Amino acid sequence: MSAAPHIHFDDYLAISRLYAEYALAVDSGDWDLWPEFFTDDCIYKLVPRENHERGFPLATLLFESKGMLKDRVYGIRETLFHDPYYQRHVVGAPVVLVASENRFEAEANYAVFRTKLSRESTVFNVGRYLDVIERTPAGLKFAMRICVYDSEMIPNSIIYPI
């Protein structure tokens, strides 16, 4: 493992806060908050670990702009039919791998639990975030978020953001 990049404490705190606020937002069910964590020309990808490690391009979900994220929000609210459920993210401390003045590359482990109404909570999705974060006039935003999930087996539908 290479040496950690030099990063100012305020930047690390802002990155940690970005991760925590993202988890709070997607767990809240207020889907309009989700796209606002991203730059306009962002990439959001949900990909199995095997595909990621082998360099295969196939992704379970792939959105290539903030507009596509907003379309997904519309779909969640208006067009997708599913059993409602709550989700809860547990996110590890981010590790900053590359740092420059206005751009960071970081990763963090995550676990998402799902609770369907009148049922027990279950582990829904586990993996790691691979992120490119950019400094913008509105604060830090994800330019790229790749959610690499560990299991080859996933539920028959992933409705909400990971």
XYZ file of C-alpha atoms in Angstrom:
162
model
C 0.000 0.000 0.000
C 1.387 3.383 -0.981
C 1.753 6.315 1.358
C -1.372 8.329 2.057
C -1.535 11.633 0.197
C -1.137 14.875 2.087
C -4.597 16.265 2.777
C -5.706 19.154 4.940
C -7.859 18.233 7.907
C -10.644 20.555 6.721
C -10.761 18.713 3.385
C -10.879 15.306 5.069
C -13.642 16.537 7.361
C -15.600 17.831 4.340
C -15.182 14.482 2.540
C -16.330 12.592 5.640
C -19.316 14.897 5.935
C -20.170 14.345 2.246
C -20.268 10.576 2.837
C -22.374 10.929 5.991
C -24.829 13.396 4.460
C -25.205 11.199 1.367
C -26.167 8.230 3.564
C -28.632 10.364 5.526
C -30.207 11.661 2.332
C -30.710 8.299 0.621
C -32.010 6.783 3.845
C -34.487 9.632 4.331
C -36.570 8.784 1.280
C -36.422 12.409 0.085
C -35.186 11.403 -3.357
C -34.797 14.984 -4.618
C -31.747 15.260 -2.349
C -29.845 12.447 -4.091
C -28.889 14.116 -7.412
C -27.652 17.213 -5.586
C -24.634 15.266 -4.298
C -23.305 15.013 -7.867
C -21.770 17.234 -10.534
C -23.795 17.854 -13.698
C -21.660 15.486 -15.800
C -21.315 12.791 -13.152
C -21.140 9.029 -13.466
C -23.019 6.772 -11.038
C -22.501 3.065 -11.516
C -23.583 -0.034 -9.600
C -21.402 -2.953 -10.621
C -20.685 -6.455 -9.293
C -17.202 -6.975 -7.881
C -16.372 -9.708 -10.373
C -17.075 -7.422 -13.350
C -15.140 -4.544 -11.776
C -12.068 -6.656 -10.999
C -12.022 -8.177 -14.480
C -12.523 -4.826 -16.167
C -15.856 -5.831 -17.693
C -18.039 -2.832 -18.559
C -21.382 -4.457 -17.672
C -23.101 -2.599 -14.816
C -26.368 -3.287 -13.010
C -27.148 0.446 -13.096
C -25.345 3.186 -15.015
C -26.236 6.876 -15.048
C -24.030 9.327 -16.937
C -25.321 12.720 -15.814
C -27.174 14.486 -13.055
C -30.144 14.643 -15.432
C -30.210 10.833 -15.564
C -30.200 10.730 -11.755
C -33.187 13.067 -11.752
C -34.932 10.761 -14.238
C -34.337 7.878 -11.823
C -35.905 9.928 -9.019
C -38.942 10.492 -11.235
C -39.071 6.755 -11.907
C -38.883 5.905 -8.209
C -41.785 8.231 -7.464
C -44.021 7.881 -10.486
C -43.431 4.749 -12.543
C -41.775 1.958 -10.578
C -44.081 -0.430 -8.753
C -42.541 -2.318 -5.834
C -43.118 -3.296 -2.242
C -42.106 -0.251 -0.208
C -39.116 -0.623 2.078
C -36.749 1.401 4.197
C -33.025 1.254 3.791
C -30.235 2.130 6.168
C -26.625 2.736 5.079
C -23.664 2.045 7.330
C -20.602 3.619 5.737
C -17.006 3.205 6.854
C -14.567 6.077 7.161
C -13.423 7.221 3.726
C -9.831 6.604 2.721
C -8.426 9.320 0.474
C -6.158 7.735 -2.123
C -5.339 10.752 -4.306
C -5.618 14.415 -3.395
C -5.105 17.608 -5.340
C -6.394 21.115 -4.751
C -9.806 20.556 -6.327
C -10.098 16.795 -6.810
C -9.967 13.744 -4.556
C -10.158 10.024 -5.137
C -11.507 8.120 -2.163
C -13.133 4.867 -1.198
C -15.185 3.559 1.692
C -16.885 0.303 2.591
C -20.665 0.255 2.884
C -23.459 -2.016 4.031
C -27.094 -1.351 3.205
C -29.840 -2.926 5.279
C -33.408 -3.195 4.020
C -36.552 -3.318 6.112
C -39.823 -4.180 4.426
C -42.965 -3.189 6.271
C -43.949 -5.789 8.891
C -40.724 -7.777 8.349
C -37.312 -8.063 9.938
C -34.347 -6.127 8.593
C -31.993 -7.951 6.231
C -28.631 -7.245 4.660
C -29.471 -5.842 1.231
C -26.172 -4.871 -0.404
C -22.550 -4.796 0.754
C -19.500 -3.434 -1.002
C -17.359 -0.357 -1.414
C -17.696 3.055 -2.959
C -14.984 4.150 -5.387
C -15.345 7.901 -5.739
C -13.973 10.896 -7.547
C -14.913 14.034 -5.629
C -14.577 17.552 -7.009
C -14.563 20.894 -5.285
C -17.314 23.080 -6.746
C -18.696 26.527 -5.839
C -21.494 24.633 -4.019
C -19.018 22.487 -2.045
C -17.717 18.966 -2.606
C -19.651 16.847 -5.104
C -19.270 13.370 -6.520
C -18.013 13.481 -10.111
C -18.023 9.692 -10.149
C -19.431 7.152 -7.726
C -18.916 3.483 -8.484
C -20.683 1.173 -6.061
C -18.888 -2.170 -6.289
C -21.030 -4.769 -4.560
C -19.514 -8.019 -3.311
C -22.193 -10.634 -3.943
C -23.013 -11.975 -7.374
C -26.516 -12.564 -6.053
C -28.668 -9.468 -5.659
C -32.375 -9.013 -5.006
C -34.586 -9.090 -8.074
C -34.726 -5.309 -8.113
C -32.660 -2.407 -6.884
C -34.988 0.551 -6.761
C -33.327 3.074 -4.464
C -29.779 4.448 -4.714
C -27.014 2.555 -2.970
